[in-house]
XYZ file of C-alpha atoms in Angstrom:
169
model
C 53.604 88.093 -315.123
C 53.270 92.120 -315.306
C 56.319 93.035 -315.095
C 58.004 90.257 -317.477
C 55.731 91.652 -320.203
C 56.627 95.561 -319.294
C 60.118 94.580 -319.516
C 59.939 93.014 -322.962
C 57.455 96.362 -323.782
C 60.071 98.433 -322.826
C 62.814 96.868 -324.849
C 60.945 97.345 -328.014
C 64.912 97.033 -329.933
C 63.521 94.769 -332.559
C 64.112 94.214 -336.191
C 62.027 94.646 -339.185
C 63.070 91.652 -340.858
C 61.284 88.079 -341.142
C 64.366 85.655 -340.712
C 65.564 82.721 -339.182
C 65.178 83.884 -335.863
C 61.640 84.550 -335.708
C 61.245 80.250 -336.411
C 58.714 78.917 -334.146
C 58.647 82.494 -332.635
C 56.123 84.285 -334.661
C 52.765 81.460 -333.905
C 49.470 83.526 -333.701
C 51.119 86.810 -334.274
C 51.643 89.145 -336.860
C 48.571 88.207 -338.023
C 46.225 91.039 -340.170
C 46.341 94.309 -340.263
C 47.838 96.705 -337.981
C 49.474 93.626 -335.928
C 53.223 94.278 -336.742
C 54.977 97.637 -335.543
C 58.191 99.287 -336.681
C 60.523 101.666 -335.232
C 63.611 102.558 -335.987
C 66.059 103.120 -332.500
C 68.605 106.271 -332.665
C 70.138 107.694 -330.125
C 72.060 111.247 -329.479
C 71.236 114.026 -330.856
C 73.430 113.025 -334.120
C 70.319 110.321 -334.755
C 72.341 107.447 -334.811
C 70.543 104.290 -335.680
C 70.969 101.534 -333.601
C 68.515 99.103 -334.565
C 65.372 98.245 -336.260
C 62.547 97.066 -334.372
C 59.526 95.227 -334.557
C 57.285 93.668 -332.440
C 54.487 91.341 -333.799
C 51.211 91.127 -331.427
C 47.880 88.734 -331.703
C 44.756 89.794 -333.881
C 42.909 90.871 -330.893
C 45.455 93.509 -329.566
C 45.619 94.842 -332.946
C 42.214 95.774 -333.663
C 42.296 97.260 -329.821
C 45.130 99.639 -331.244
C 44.282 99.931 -334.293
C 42.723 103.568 -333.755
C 45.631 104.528 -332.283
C 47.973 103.760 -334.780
C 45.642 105.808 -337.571
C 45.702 108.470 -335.599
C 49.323 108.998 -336.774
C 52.442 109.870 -334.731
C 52.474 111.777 -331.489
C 53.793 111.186 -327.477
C 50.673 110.335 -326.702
C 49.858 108.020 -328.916
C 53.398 105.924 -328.750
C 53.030 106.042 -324.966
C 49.138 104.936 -325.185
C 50.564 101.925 -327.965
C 53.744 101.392 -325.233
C 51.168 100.522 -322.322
C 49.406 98.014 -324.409
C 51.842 96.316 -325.552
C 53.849 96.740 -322.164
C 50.151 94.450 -320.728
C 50.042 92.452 -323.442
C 49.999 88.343 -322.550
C 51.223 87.212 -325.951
C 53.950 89.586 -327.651
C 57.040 88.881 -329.785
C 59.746 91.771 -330.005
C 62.873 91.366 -332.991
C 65.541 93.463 -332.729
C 68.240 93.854 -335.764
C 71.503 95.630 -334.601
C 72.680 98.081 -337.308
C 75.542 98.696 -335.686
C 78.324 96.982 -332.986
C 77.085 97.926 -329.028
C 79.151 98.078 -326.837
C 78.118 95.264 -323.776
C 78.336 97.647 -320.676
C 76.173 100.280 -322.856
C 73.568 97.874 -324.254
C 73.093 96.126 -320.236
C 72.869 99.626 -318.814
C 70.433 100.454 -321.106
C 68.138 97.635 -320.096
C 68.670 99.030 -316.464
C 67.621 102.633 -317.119
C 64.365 100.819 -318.815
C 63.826 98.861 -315.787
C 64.575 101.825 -313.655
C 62.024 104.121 -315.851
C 59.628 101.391 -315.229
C 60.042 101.631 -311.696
C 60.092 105.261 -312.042
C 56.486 105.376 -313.396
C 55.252 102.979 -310.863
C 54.506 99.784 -313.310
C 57.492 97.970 -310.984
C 58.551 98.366 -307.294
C 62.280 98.114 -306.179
C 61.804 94.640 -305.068
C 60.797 93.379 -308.647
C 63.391 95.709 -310.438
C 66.146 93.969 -308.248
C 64.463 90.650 -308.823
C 64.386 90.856 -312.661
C 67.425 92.511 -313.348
C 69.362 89.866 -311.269
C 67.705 87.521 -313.281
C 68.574 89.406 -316.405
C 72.461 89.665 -316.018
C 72.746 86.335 -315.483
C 70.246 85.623 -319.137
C 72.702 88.477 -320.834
C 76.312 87.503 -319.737
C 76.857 84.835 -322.513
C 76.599 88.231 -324.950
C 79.251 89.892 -322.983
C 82.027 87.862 -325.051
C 81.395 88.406 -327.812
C 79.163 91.159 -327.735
C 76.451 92.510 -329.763
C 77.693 93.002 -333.434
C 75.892 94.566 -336.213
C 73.635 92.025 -338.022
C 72.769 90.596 -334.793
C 69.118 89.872 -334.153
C 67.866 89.201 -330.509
C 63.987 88.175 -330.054
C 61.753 87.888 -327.867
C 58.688 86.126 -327.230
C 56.728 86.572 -324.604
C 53.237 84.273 -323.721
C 52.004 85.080 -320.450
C 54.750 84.940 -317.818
C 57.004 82.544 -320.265
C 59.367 84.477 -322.223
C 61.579 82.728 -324.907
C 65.001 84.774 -326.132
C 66.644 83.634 -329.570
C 69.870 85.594 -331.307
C 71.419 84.802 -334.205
C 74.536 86.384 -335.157
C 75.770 87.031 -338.639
């Protein structure tokens, strides 16, 4: 399921840290070289880190990227890296919050992702409305208490299945 995948691509808000979470997560990827990415997410202009992320793909998609991600940093090349991973049919995304986020913020954010995707024609309106119904009913049980630093939402995504875990500290 297309847009399933782009949405977990998109969210790419994952930690860089093997833990608990990633238990029964991580099966068949992460696997050689070149098959586990890491980004650090800031936003304003202040560069305020938000979270570490890391998403952990299969052997296969690694070597298909692989050139990609030698050929160093550059829009390009993290938009070229985005779309694979955004198609990918096996995928598993960590996030580690380094800081509190605010509820409203963090679900508007997955909107304007959504929206972006919709933007760039990967989604129509009709699947936007679908999945983001479908997501605020999967994200209200973080509205109390909200997202805290040290928090560590995952993904895992295997064709259209996708399996969420958070641990809190």
């Amino acid at each position: 399921m297309r847009d399933v995948r782009l949405f977990c691509g998109a969210l790419l808000i994952v930690s860089a840290a093997a833990s608990t979470a990633l238990a029964g997560l991580d099966d068949g990827v992460g696997l050689g070289p070149r098959s586990i990415l890491r980004m650090r997410f800031e936003v304003t202009f202040f560069k305020i880190d938000v979270a570490d992320i890391e998403a952990r793909i299969p052997p296969a998609l690694a070597a298909r990227i692989a050139p990609r991600v030698e050929a160093g940093e550059s829009k390009e090349t993290v938009r070229a890296i985005s779309r694979e991973l955004a198609d990918a049919d096996t995928l598993l995304i960590e996030m580690l919050y380094l800081r509190d986020a605010d509820f409203d913020k963090f679900s508007k954010g997955i909107l304007r992702q959504l929206e972006a995707a919709r933007d760039s024609d990967r989604i129509d309106q009709a699947e936007l409305d679908r999945m983001w119904a479908d997501l605020e009913i999967q994200i209200e049980p973080l509205r109390d208490p909200g997202i805290s630093e040290g928090t560590t939402l995952a993904y895992r995504v295997d064709g259209d299945r996708v399996r969420m875990r958070l641990t809190g500290p």
